[in-house]
XYZ file of N, CA and C in Angstrom:
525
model
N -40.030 17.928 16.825
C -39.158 16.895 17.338
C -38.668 15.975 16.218
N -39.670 15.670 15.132
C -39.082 14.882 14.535
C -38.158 15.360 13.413
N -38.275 16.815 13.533
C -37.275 17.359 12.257
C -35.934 17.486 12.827
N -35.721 17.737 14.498
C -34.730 17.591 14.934
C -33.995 16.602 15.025
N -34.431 15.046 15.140
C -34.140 13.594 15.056
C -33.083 13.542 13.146
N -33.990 14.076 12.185
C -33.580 13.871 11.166
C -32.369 14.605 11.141
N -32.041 16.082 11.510
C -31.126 16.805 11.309
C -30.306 15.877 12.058
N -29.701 15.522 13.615
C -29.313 14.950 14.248
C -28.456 13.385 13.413
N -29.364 12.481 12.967
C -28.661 11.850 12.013
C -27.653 12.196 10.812
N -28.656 13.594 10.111
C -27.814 13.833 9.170
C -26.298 14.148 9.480
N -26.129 15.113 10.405
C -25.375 15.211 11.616
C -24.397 14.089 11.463
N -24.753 13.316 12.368
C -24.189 12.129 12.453
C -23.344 11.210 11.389
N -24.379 11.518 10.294
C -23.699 10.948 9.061
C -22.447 11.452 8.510
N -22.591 12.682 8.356
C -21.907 14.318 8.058
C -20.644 13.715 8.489
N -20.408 13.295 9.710
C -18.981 13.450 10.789
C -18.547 12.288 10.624
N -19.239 11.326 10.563
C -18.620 9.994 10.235
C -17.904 9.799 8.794
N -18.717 10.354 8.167
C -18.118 10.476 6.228
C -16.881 11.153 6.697
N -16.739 12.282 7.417
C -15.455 13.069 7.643
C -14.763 12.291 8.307
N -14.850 11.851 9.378
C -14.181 10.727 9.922
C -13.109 9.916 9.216
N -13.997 8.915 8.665
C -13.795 7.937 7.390
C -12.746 8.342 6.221
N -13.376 9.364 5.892
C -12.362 10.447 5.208
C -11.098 10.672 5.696
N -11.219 11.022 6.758
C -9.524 11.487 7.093
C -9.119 10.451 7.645
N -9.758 9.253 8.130
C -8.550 7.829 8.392
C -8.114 7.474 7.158
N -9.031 7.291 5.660
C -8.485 6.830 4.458
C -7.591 7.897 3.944
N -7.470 9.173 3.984
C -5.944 9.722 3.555
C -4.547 9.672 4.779
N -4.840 9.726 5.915
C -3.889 9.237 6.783
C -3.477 8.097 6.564
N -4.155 6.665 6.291
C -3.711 5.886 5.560
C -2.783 5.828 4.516
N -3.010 6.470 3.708
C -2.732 6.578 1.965
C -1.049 7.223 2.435
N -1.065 8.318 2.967
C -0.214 9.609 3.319
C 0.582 8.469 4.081
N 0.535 8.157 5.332
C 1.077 7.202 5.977
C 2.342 5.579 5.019
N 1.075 5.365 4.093
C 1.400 4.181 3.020
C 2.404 4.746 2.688
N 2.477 5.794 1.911
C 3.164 6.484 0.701
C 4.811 6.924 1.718
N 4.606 7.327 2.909
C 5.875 7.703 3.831
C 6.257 6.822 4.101
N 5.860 5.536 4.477
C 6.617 4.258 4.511
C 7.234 3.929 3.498
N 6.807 3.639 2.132
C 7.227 3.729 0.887
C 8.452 4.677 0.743
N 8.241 5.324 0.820
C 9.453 6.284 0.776
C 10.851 6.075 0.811
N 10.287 5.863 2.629
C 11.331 6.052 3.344
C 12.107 4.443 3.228
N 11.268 3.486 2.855
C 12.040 2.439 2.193
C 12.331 2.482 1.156
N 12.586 3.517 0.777
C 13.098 3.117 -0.954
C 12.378 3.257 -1.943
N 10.893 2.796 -1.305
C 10.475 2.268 -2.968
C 8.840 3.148 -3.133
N 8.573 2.862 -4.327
C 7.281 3.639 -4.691
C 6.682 3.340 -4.116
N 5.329 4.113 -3.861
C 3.818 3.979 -2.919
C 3.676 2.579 -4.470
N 3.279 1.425 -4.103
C 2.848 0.669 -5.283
C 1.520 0.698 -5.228
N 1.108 1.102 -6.552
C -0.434 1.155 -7.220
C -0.509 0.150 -7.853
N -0.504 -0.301 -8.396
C -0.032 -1.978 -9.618
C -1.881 -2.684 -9.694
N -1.876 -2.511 -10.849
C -3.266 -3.505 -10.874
C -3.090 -4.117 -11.977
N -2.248 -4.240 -12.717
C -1.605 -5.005 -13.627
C -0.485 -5.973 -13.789
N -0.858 -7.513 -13.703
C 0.430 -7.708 -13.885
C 1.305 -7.716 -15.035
N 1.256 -7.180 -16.140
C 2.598 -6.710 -17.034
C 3.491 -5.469 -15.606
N 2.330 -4.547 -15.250
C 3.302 -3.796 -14.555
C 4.062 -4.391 -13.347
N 3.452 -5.827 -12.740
C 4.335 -5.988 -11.618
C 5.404 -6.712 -11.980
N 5.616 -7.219 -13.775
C 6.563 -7.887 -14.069
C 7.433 -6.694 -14.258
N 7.295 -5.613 -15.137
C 7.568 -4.598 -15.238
C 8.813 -3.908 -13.832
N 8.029 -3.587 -12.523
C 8.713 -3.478 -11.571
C 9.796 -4.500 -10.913
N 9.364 -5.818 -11.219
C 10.395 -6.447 -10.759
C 11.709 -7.033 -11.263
N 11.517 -6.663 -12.847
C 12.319 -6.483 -14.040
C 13.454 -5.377 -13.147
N 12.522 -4.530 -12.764
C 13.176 -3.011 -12.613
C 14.147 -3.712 -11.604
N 13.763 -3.987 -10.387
C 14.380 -4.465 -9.109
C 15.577 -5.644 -9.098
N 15.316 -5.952 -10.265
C 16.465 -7.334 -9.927
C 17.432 -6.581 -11.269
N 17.107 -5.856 -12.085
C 18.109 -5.287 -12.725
C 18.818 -4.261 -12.127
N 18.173 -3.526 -11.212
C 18.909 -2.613 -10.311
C 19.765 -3.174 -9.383
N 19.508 -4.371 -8.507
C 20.441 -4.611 -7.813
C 21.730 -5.169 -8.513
N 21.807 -5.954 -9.951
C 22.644 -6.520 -10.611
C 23.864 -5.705 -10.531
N 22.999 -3.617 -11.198
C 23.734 -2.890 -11.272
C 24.481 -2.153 -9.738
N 23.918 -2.263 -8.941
C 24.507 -1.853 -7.892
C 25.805 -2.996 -7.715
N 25.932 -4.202 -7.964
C 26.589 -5.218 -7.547
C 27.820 -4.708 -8.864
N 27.559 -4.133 -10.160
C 28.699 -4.158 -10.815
C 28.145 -5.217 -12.318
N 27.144 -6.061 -12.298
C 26.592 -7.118 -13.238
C 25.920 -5.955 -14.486
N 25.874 -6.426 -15.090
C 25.247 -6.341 -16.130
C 23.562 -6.582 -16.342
N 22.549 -5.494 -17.104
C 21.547 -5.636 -16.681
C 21.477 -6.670 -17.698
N 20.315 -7.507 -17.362
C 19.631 -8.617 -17.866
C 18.683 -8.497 -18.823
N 18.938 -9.055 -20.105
C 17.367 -8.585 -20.937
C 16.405 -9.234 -20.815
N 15.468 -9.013 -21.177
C 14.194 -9.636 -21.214
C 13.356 -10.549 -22.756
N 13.865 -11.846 -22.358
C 13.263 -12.823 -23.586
C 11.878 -13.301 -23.374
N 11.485 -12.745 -24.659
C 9.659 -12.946 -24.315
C 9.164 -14.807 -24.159
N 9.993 -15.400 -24.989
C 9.921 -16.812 -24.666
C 10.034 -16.922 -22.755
N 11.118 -16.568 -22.565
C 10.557 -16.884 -20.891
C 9.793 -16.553 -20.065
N 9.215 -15.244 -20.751
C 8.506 -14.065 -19.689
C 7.019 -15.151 -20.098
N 6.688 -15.969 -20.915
C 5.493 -16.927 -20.876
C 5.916 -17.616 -20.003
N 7.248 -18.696 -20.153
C 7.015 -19.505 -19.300
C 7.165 -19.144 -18.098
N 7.579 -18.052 -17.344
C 7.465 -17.326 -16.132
C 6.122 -17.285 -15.655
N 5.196 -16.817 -16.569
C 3.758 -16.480 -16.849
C 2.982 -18.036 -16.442
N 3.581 -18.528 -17.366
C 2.899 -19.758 -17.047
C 3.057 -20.822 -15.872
N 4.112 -20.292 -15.094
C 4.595 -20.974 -14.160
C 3.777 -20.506 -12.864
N 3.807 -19.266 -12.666
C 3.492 -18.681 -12.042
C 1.797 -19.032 -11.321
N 0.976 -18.788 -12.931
C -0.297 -18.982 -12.885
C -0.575 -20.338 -12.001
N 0.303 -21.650 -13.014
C 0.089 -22.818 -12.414
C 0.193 -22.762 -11.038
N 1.194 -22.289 -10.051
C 1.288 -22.576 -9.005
C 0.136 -21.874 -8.006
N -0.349 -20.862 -8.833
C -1.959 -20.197 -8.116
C -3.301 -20.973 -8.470
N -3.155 -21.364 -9.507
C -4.558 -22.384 -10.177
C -4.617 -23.993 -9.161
N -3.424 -23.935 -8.773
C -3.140 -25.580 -8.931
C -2.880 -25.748 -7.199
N -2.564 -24.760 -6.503
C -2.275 -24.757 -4.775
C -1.123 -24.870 -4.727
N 0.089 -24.990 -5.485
C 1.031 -25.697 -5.018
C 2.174 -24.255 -4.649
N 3.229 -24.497 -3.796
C 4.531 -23.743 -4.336
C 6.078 -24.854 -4.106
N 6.507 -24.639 -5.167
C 7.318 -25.526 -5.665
C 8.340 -25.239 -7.028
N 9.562 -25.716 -6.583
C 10.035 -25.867 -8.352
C 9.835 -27.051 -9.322
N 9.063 -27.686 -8.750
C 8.792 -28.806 -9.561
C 7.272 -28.591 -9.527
N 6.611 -28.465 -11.309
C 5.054 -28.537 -10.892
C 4.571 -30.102 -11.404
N 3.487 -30.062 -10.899
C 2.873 -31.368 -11.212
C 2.623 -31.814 -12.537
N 2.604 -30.489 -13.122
C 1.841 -30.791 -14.793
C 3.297 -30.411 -16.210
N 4.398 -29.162 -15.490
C 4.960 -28.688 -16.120
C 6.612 -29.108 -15.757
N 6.422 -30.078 -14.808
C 7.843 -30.384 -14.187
C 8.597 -28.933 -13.768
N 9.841 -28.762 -14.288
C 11.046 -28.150 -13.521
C 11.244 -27.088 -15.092
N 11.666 -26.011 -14.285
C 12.156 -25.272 -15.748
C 12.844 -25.508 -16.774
N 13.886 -26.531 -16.473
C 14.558 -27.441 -17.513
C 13.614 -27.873 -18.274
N 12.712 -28.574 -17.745
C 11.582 -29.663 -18.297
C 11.066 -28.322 -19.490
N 10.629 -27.362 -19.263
C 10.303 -26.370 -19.604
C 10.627 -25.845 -20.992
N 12.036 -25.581 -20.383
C 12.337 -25.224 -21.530
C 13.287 -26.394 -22.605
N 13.441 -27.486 -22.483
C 13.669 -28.514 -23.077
C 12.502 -28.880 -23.964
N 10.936 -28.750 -23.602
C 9.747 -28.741 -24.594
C 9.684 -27.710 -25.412
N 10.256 -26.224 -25.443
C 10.423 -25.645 -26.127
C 11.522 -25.565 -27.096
N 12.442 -26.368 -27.193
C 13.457 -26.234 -27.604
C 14.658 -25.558 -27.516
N 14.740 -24.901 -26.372
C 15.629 -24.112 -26.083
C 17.031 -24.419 -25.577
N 17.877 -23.736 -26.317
C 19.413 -24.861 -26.210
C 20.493 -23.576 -25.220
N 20.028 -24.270 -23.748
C 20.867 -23.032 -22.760
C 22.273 -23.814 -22.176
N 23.088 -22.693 -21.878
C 24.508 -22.858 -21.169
C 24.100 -23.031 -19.866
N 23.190 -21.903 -19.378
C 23.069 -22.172 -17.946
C 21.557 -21.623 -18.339
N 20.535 -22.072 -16.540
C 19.488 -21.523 -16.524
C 19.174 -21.740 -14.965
N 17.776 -21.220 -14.503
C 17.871 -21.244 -12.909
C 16.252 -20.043 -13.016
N 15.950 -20.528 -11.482
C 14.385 -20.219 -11.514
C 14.135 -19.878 -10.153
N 13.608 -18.466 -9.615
C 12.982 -18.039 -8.222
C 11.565 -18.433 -8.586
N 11.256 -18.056 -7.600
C 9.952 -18.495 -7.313
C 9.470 -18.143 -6.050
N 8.554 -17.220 -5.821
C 7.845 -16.455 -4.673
C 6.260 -16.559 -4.783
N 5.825 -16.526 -3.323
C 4.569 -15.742 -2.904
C 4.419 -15.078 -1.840
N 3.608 -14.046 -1.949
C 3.642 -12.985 -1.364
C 2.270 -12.087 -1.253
N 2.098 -11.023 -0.287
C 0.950 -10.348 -0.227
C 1.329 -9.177 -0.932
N 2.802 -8.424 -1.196
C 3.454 -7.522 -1.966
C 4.545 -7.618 -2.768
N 4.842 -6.911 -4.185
C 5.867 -6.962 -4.424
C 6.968 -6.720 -4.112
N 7.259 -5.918 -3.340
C 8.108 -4.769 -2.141
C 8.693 -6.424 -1.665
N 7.855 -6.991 -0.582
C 8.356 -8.382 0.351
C 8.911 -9.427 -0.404
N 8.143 -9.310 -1.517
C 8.548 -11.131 -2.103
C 10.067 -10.422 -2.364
N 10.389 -9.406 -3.341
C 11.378 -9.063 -3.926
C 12.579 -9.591 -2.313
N 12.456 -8.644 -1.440
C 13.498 -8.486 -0.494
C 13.412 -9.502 -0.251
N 12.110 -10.654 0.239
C 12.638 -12.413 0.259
C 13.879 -12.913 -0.444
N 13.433 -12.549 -1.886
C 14.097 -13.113 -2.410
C 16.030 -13.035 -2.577
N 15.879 -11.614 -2.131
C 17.486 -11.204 -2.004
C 17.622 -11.199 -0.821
N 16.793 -12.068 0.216
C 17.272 -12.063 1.921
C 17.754 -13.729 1.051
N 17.658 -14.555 0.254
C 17.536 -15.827 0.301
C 18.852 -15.914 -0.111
N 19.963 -16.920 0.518
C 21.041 -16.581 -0.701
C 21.370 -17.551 -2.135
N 20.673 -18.372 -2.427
C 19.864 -19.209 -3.464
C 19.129 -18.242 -4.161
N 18.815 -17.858 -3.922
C 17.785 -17.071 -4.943
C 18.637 -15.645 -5.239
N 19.204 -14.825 -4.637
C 20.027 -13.628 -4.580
C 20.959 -14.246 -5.729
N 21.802 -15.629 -5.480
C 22.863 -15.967 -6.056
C 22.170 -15.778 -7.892
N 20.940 -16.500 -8.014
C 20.087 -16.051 -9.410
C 20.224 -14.816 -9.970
N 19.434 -14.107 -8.944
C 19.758 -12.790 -9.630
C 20.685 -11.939 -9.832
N 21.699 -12.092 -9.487
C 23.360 -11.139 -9.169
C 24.266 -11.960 -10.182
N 23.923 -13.866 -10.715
C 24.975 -14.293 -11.076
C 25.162 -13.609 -12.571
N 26.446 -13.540 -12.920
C 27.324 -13.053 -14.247
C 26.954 -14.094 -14.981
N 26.798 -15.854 -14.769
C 26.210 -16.628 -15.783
C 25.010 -15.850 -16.763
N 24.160 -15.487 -15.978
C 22.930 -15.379 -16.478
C 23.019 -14.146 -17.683
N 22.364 -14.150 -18.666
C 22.403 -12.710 -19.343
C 20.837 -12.116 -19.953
N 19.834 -13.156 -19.995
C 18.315 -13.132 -20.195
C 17.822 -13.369 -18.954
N 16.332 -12.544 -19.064
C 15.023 -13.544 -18.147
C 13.897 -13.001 -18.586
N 12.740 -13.732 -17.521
C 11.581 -13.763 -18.182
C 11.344 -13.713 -16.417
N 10.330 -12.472 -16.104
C 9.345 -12.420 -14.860
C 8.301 -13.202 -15.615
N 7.033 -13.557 -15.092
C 6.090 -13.578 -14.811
C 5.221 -14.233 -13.257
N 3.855 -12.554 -13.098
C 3.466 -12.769 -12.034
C 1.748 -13.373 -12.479
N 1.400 -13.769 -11.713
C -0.247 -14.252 -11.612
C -0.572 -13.611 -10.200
N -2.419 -13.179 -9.796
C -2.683 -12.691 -9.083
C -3.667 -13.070 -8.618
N -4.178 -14.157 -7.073
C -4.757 -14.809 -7.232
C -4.983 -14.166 -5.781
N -6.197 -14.774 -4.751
C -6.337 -14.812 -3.676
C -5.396 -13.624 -2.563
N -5.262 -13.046 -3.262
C -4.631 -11.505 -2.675
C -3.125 -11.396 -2.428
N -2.662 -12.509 -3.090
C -1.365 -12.452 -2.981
C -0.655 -13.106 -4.426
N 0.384 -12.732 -4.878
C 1.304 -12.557 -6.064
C 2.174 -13.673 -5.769
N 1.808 -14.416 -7.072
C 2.586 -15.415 -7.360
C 3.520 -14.874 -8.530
N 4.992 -15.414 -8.139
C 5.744 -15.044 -9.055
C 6.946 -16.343 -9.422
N 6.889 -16.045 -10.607
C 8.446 -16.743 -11.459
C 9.315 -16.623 -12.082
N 10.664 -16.059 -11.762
C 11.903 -15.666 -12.374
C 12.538 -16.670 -13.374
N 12.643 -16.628 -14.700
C 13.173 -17.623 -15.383
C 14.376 -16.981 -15.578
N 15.513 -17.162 -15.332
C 16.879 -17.087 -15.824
C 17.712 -17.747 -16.637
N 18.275 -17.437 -18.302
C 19.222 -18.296 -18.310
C 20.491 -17.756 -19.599
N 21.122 -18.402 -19.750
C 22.270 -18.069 -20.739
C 22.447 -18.585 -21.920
N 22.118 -18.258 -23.035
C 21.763 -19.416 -24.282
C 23.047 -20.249 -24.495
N 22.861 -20.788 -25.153
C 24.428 -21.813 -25.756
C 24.612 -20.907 -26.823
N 25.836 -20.986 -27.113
C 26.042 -20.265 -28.248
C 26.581 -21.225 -29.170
């Protein structure tokens, strides 16, 4: 009797691991067909260089669908993006004005930076996929990324409490 009890569990265990098993690739399989079928990659991302990376990708793609010109990437902003970002996860806040770093002007006026134009998104989110489409459902923020002013930027994301803080620095140097 009692060798039958043990088999019986093992049993038990056996089917549940299988179980378990095939809800976590129906999942995955499921994830990845949604993905798809919206457009966009199954996102793996455990890095944020790569989620700056992707969203580099995303706001330069729509520029080009619109006819704009893609945008380069100045490492001076992609800090203060970085740093913007972080602050608003360290600090609780969401805002374009931070408590410690003011406004991106403020920003980049401590750095010395002598711009024609400049302008700043700013998201949070549980995915990159959502914040992105927020941001081009917004038309303030869309107007950022699509405008012909702009010809640089700088992403940076921070990753805090399970959701992605992000900061688009945009701007146009003086010449």
């Amino acid at each position: 009797m009692q060798h039958s009890g043990n088999f019986r569990r093992r049993a038990t265990s056996v089917w549940i691991g299988a179980v378990l098993g095939l809800l976590l690739a129906v999942t995955l399989i499921t994830g990845q067909a949604l993905a798809a079928r919206a457009g966009t990659p199954a996102l793996e991302i455990i890095e944020e260089s790569e989620a700056e990376a992707y969203l580099l990708q995303k706001i330069n793609e729509e520029r080009l669908a619109e006819g704009r010109e893609a945008l380069a990437v100045d490492p001076l902003l992609v800090r203060l993006a970085r740093e913007k970002a972080r602050d608003m996860a360290e600090r609780g806040y969401f805002d374009h004005v931070s408590p410690v770093l003011g406004t991106v002007f403020d920003m980049l006026r401590r750095e010395g930076v002598a711009y024609k134009w400049a302008g700043e998104n700013i998201a949070r989110a549980t995915s990159l996929v959502a914040a992105h489409q927020a941001l081009m459902e917004s038309p303030d923020h869309r107007a950022n990324i699509l405008s012909a002013g702009y010809t640089q930027v700088g992403v940076g994301v921070y990753r805090s409490g399970g959701k992605w803080h992000i900061a688009q620095i945009f701007m146009r140097p003086r010449a």
